Structures are given as C-alpha cells and as structure tokens.
Coordinates of C-alpha atoms in Angstrom, one line a residue:
M25 CA 0.0 0.0 0.0
N26 CA 1.4 3.4 -0.9
I27 CA 1.7 6.3 1.6
S28 CA -1.1 8.4 0.1
S29 CA -3.7 5.6 0.3
S30 CA -2.6 4.9 3.9
S31 CA -3.1 8.5 4.7
V32 CA -6.6 8.5 3.2
F33 CA -7.5 5.5 5.3
R34 CA -6.3 7.1 8.5
K35 CA -8.4 10.1 7.8
R36 CA -11.4 7.9 7.2
V37 CA -10.7 6.1 10.5
R38 CA -10.8 9.4 12.3
F39 CA -14.3 10.2 10.9
D40 CA -16.8 8.0 9.2
R41 CA -15.1 4.6 10.0
A42 CA -14.6 5.7 13.6
A43 CA -18.2 6.6 14.1
E44 CA -19.3 3.3 12.3
F45 CA -17.0 1.2 14.5
L46 CA -18.2 2.9 17.7
A47 CA -21.9 2.4 16.7
T48 CA -21.2 -1.3 15.8
C49 CA -19.6 -2.0 19.1
A50 CA -22.4 -0.2 21.0
S51 CA -24.9 -2.4 19.2
G52 CA -23.1 -5.5 20.4
D53 CA -22.3 -6.8 16.9
T54 CA -18.9 -8.4 17.5
E55 CA -19.0 -10.1 14.1
E56 CA -19.3 -6.9 12.2
A57 CA -16.8 -5.2 14.4
K58 CA -14.3 -8.1 13.7
M59 CA -14.8 -7.7 10.0
M60 CA -14.1 -3.9 10.3
L61 CA -10.9 -4.7 12.2
E62 CA -9.8 -7.3 9.5
E63 CA -10.4 -4.7 6.8
A64 CA -8.3 -2.2 8.7
K65 CA -5.5 -4.7 9.0
E66 CA -5.6 -5.6 5.3
M67 CA -5.4 -1.9 4.4
V68 CA -2.7 -0.6 6.7
H69 CA -1.6 -3.7 8.6
E70 CA -1.6 -3.6 12.5
D71 CA -1.5 0.2 12.7
G72 CA -4.9 0.3 11.1
V73 CA -6.3 -2.0 13.7
A74 CA -4.9 0.0 16.6
D75 CA -6.2 3.2 15.1
L76 CA -9.7 1.8 14.7
I77 CA -10.1 -0.1 17.9
N78 CA -8.9 2.8 20.0
C79 CA -10.8 5.5 18.1
S80 CA -13.0 7.9 20.1
N81 CA -15.9 10.3 19.7
A82 CA -15.7 14.1 20.3
D83 CA -15.7 13.5 24.0
G84 CA -12.8 11.1 23.8
I85 CA -15.0 8.1 24.6
T86 CA -13.8 4.9 23.0
A87 CA -15.8 1.7 22.3
L88 CA -14.2 0.3 25.5
H89 CA -15.5 3.2 27.6
Q90 CA -19.0 2.7 26.1
A91 CA -19.0 -1.0 26.7
C92 CA -18.1 -0.4 30.3
I93 CA -20.9 2.2 30.6
D94 CA -23.4 -0.2 29.0
G95 CA -22.3 -3.1 31.1
S96 CA -21.4 -5.4 28.1
L97 CA -18.7 -7.7 29.3
E98 CA -18.9 -9.5 25.9
I99 CA -17.8 -6.3 24.1
V100 CA -15.2 -5.4 26.7
T101 CA -13.7 -8.9 26.3
F102 CA -13.8 -8.7 22.5
L103 CA -12.1 -5.3 22.5
L104 CA -9.3 -6.2 24.9
E105 CA -8.6 -9.4 23.0
H106 CA -8.2 -7.4 19.9
G107 CA -5.8 -4.9 21.3
A108 CA -7.9 -2.1 22.8
K109 CA -5.9 0.1 25.2
V110 CA -7.2 -0.6 28.7
N111 CA -6.0 2.7 30.2
Q112 CA -6.9 5.1 27.4
V113 CA -8.6 8.2 28.8
D114 CA -11.4 10.3 27.5
S115 CA -11.5 14.1 27.5
E116 CA -12.1 14.3 31.2
G117 CA -9.4 11.8 32.1
W118 CA -11.7 8.8 32.7
T119 CA -10.3 5.3 32.0
A120 CA -12.6 2.3 31.3
L121 CA -12.2 1.4 34.9
H122 CA -13.5 4.7 36.0
A123 CA -16.6 4.1 33.8
A124 CA -17.2 0.6 35.0
S125 CA -16.8 1.6 38.6
S126 CA -19.2 4.6 38.3
C127 CA -21.8 2.5 36.6
G128 CA -21.7 -0.4 39.1
H129 CA -20.3 -3.2 36.9
P130 CA -18.0 -5.2 39.2
D131 CA -17.6 -8.1 36.8
I132 CA -16.3 -5.7 34.1
A133 CA -14.1 -3.9 36.6
E134 CA -12.5 -7.2 37.7
Y135 CA -11.9 -8.2 34.0
L136 CA -10.3 -4.8 33.3
L137 CA -8.0 -5.2 36.4
Q138 CA -7.0 -8.7 35.2
N139 CA -6.0 -7.1 31.9
G140 CA -3.8 -4.3 33.3
A141 CA -6.3 -1.6 34.2
C142 CA -4.7 1.1 36.4
L143 CA -6.2 1.5 39.9
S144 CA -4.3 4.8 40.4
A145 CA -5.4 6.6 37.3
V146 CA -6.6 10.1 38.3
N147 CA -9.2 11.8 36.2
C148 CA -9.6 15.6 35.7
D149 CA -11.7 15.9 39.0
G150 CA -8.8 14.2 40.9
E151 CA -10.6 11.0 41.3
V152 CA -9.4 7.4 41.1
P153 CA -11.8 4.6 40.1
L154 CA -12.4 3.7 43.7
D155 CA -13.7 7.2 44.4
L156 CA -16.5 6.6 41.9
A157 CA -17.6 3.1 42.9
I158 CA -21.4 3.3 43.5
D159 CA -22.0 -0.1 44.9
E160 CA -20.4 -2.1 47.7
T161 CA -19.3 -5.0 45.5
T162 CA -17.3 -2.8 43.2
E163 CA -15.9 -0.8 46.1
S164 CA -14.7 -3.9 47.9
L165 CA -13.2 -5.3 44.7
L166 CA -11.1 -2.2 44.1
Q167 CA -10.1 -1.9 47.8
D168 CA -9.0 -5.6 47.7
Y169 CA -6.9 -5.1 44.5
S170 CA -5.4 -1.9 45.9
Q171 CA -4.3 -3.7 49.1
K172 CA -3.0 -6.8 47.2
M173 CA -1.0 -4.7 44.8
G174 CA 0.2 -2.3 47.4
V175 CA -1.2 0.8 45.6
D176 CA -1.2 4.0 47.6
L177 CA -4.2 5.8 46.0
E178 CA -3.7 9.0 47.9
A179 CA -0.1 9.2 46.8
A180 CA -1.2 8.6 43.2
K181 CA -3.5 11.6 43.5
R182 CA -0.6 13.7 44.6
L183 CA 1.9 12.4 42.1
E184 CA 0.7 14.4 39.1
E185 CA 0.7 17.7 41.0
E186 CA 4.2 16.9 42.4
Q187 CA 5.5 16.2 38.9
I188 CA 4.1 19.4 37.5
M189 CA 5.6 21.3 40.4
K190 CA 9.0 19.7 39.8
D191 CA 8.8 20.6 36.1
A192 CA 7.7 24.2 36.8
R193 CA 10.6 24.8 39.2
V194 CA 13.1 23.5 36.6
W195 CA 11.5 25.7 33.9
L196 CA 11.5 28.7 36.1
A197 CA 15.2 28.4 36.5
E198 CA 16.2 27.2 33.0
G199 CA 13.2 28.2 30.8
P200 CA 10.4 25.9 29.5
P201 CA 10.9 23.7 26.5
D202 CA 9.7 24.9 23.1
N203 CA 6.6 22.6 23.1
V204 CA 4.8 21.8 26.3
H205 CA 1.6 20.5 24.7
H206 CA 0.5 16.9 25.4
P207 CA 0.9 15.0 22.0
R208 CA -2.6 13.4 22.2
T209 CA -4.8 16.1 23.9
G210 CA -2.8 19.3 23.1
A211 CA -3.2 20.3 26.7
T212 CA -0.4 22.2 28.5
P213 CA 0.6 21.9 32.1
L214 CA -1.4 25.1 32.7
H215 CA -4.5 23.3 31.5
V216 CA -4.0 20.5 33.9
A217 CA -3.1 22.7 36.9
A218 CA -6.1 25.0 36.1
A219 CA -8.5 22.1 35.8
K220 CA -7.5 20.3 39.0
G221 CA -6.8 23.3 41.2
Y222 CA -3.0 22.8 41.5
I223 CA -2.7 26.5 42.6
E224 CA 1.0 26.6 43.6
A225 CA 2.0 24.9 40.4
L226 CA -0.2 27.2 38.4
K227 CA 1.4 30.3 39.9
I228 CA 4.9 29.0 39.1
L229 CA 3.9 28.0 35.6
C230 CA 2.6 31.5 35.0
Q231 CA 6.0 32.8 36.1
C232 CA 7.7 30.6 33.6
G233 CA 6.3 32.6 30.7
L234 CA 3.9 29.9 29.4
D235 CA 1.1 31.1 27.2
V236 CA -1.9 31.5 29.5
S237 CA -4.2 31.5 26.5
A238 CA -2.7 28.4 24.8
T239 CA -5.3 26.1 23.3
D240 CA -5.5 22.3 23.4
H241 CA -6.9 20.2 20.5
D242 CA -10.4 21.1 21.4
G243 CA -9.6 24.8 21.4
W244 CA -9.9 25.1 25.2
T245 CA -7.7 27.5 27.0
P246 CA -6.6 26.9 30.7
L247 CA -9.5 29.3 31.6
H248 CA -12.0 27.1 29.9
A249 CA -10.6 24.2 32.0
A250 CA -10.6 26.2 35.3
A251 CA -14.1 27.5 34.7
H252 CA -15.6 24.1 33.6
W253 CA -14.3 22.4 36.8
G254 CA -15.2 25.3 39.1
Q255 CA -11.7 26.2 40.2
E256 CA -12.2 29.7 41.5
E257 CA -8.6 30.5 42.5
A258 CA -7.3 29.2 39.2
C259 CA -9.8 31.5 37.4
R260 CA -8.5 34.5 39.4
I261 CA -4.9 33.7 38.7
L262 CA -5.4 33.3 34.9
A263 CA -7.5 36.5 34.7
E264 CA -4.8 38.4 36.6
Q265 CA -2.4 37.2 34.0
L266 CA -4.6 38.8 31.3
C267 CA -5.6 35.5 29.7
N268 CA -8.1 35.8 26.8
M269 CA -11.4 35.5 28.6
Q270 CA -13.4 35.6 25.4
A271 CA -11.4 32.9 23.6
R272 CA -13.7 30.5 21.7
S273 CA -13.1 26.7 21.6
N274 CA -13.4 24.7 18.4
A275 CA -17.1 24.4 19.3
G276 CA -17.4 28.1 19.5
L277 CA -17.8 28.3 23.2
T278 CA -16.2 30.8 25.6
P279 CA -15.1 30.0 29.2
F280 CA -18.3 31.6 30.3
E281 CA -20.4 29.1 28.3
V282 CA -18.7 26.0 29.7
A283 CA -18.3 27.3 33.3
D284 CA -19.7 25.5 36.3
E285 CA -22.4 27.6 37.8
S286 CA -20.3 28.1 41.0
V287 CA -17.9 30.4 39.1
E288 CA -20.2 32.2 36.7
G289 CA -20.5 35.3 38.8
L290 CA -16.8 35.3 39.5
L291 CA -16.0 35.2 35.8
E292 CA -18.1 38.3 35.1
E293 CA -16.4 40.1 37.9
L294 CA -12.9 39.1 36.6
S295 CA -13.8 40.1 33.1
Q296 CA -14.8 43.6 34.3
K297 CA -11.5 43.9 36.2
Q298 CA -9.6 42.9 33.1
D299 CA -11.4 45.6 31.1
N300 CA -10.5 48.2 33.8
V301 CA -6.8 47.2 33.7
R302 CA -6.7 47.5 29.9
D303 CA -8.4 50.9 30.0
I304 CA -5.6 52.3 32.2

C-alpha cells in the first residue's frame, strides 16, 4: 500500500469509520466489528487495527469506555482481546475502569483489572476509580486489589501535582521547552493545573512565561478548564495574567459558556477587572 492511500485510510478512520465502529460495538455486533478490524488490518496492517479499535468520539469516549458504561462484558472482552488500550482516557481523564466503577459493573471492573487496568489513574476531577464506585461489591473489589497490589491511591492523586511542580521549578530556572503540549490532547501543564486546582503549580507555571491563553486540541484554554471544573482561585490567577477570557473553543464556546455555575458570577467580575486594567 502506498503512503497516500494509507493517509486516506487514516483520515477515514478518524471520521466515518470511527463513528461506524463505535456504533457497531455499541450495538453488540462483534462479528461486524471483527470484519471492520480485519479490513483495517488488510489496508494498513496492524496500525490500522490500533487506530480503529482505539478511536473515540468528540468527548474522547472509546468503544471500550462505552461498553463499560453499558455493562457489556462481551464487548469489553472482544475489544481487549483485539488490542484495545485498557487505560486510554477520555477528554475528562476517565479510563474504562472509572466508567465501570461509576456504573456499578464489578464483573467488568475485575476483568479490566485482570487485563492491566490502572487502579491509580486520576481523572480531571482528581478521582481514582475507587472514588467513583457506586456499589459495595465494586468498592470492595477495588479496595482488595489496591491492598494486594500495594497501591497508595492518595499518593497517586498527589503524584501528578508533584511532577508538575517539579517541572515548573526547573522551567522557572532554565526556561520551558519549546513545546509543552501533550501529544494526544494538546493540553499544556497550565490546562492540567487549572482544571485540577493545583494552585501553587499554576502560579509557578505562569512565572515561567507559558502562554496563559494556549489552546488544546479542542480549542480550550486553561481558563476554559478552570471554569468548567469550578476552580475559583485558578480562574482568578489566569484572569490576573490577562488571559483571553473571550477565547472560543473549536465548538465556538467561551469559558463563560462552559463554566460551572459556581464560578459564573466570578468570571463576570474578573472580566470587568480585566477591562478596567486594559483601560488604564
């Protein structure tokens, strides 16, 4: 297969084939899903299978996420047996295990754990799968696995913030690298710190000269993230750094339009303060 035809296939995977595969898996049709994977393998070898089986919708939800939400152990098994990434995250940092736990599917949660699911994965709200368990069976299962594997879940929650702090201090002294965007999501450390309320890290990152209005692959700025997850202090810091409070995402939404209701009034106040500063 030549390079151009491979490129065309990859583009199709991202759009129509991705949507078709997600719908096929959601319907429970493993035979059709298998045929689609075989077609992908024939066209671009194993890379095509990986692209297709791990494809996601606009919210980053993969077929594996959806199967965990729907409680379909059959589809979960099919996907993992064909190479689905068990720890792939959606746009809010949820893994399949987060989904299975929050939907009360202990059988699926256990199968995921047997296939390498990460107990200590932290989503954008700072939650590990155990935090989201809605039934005693799933909660006990995750607690037992955590104890057997010696996983310190509280330490895992702190690890990301500590790593960002470490990087920020180095960048403050030596300057940041040319590209600080995550290769998959396009998010910068500012996005992460803003979304999760890592205030001290956020302050240092701002001092490093990072672009406070940088966008991720969805066109979200750090303020979009801070506003969406209701991080009041992060909103204040970014506004004081004169971030673009009117920036529009790829969906045409400003931070005001994606904000949690708890910070809506604050954003209006901060916007007025920005206007006053610019008028001086």
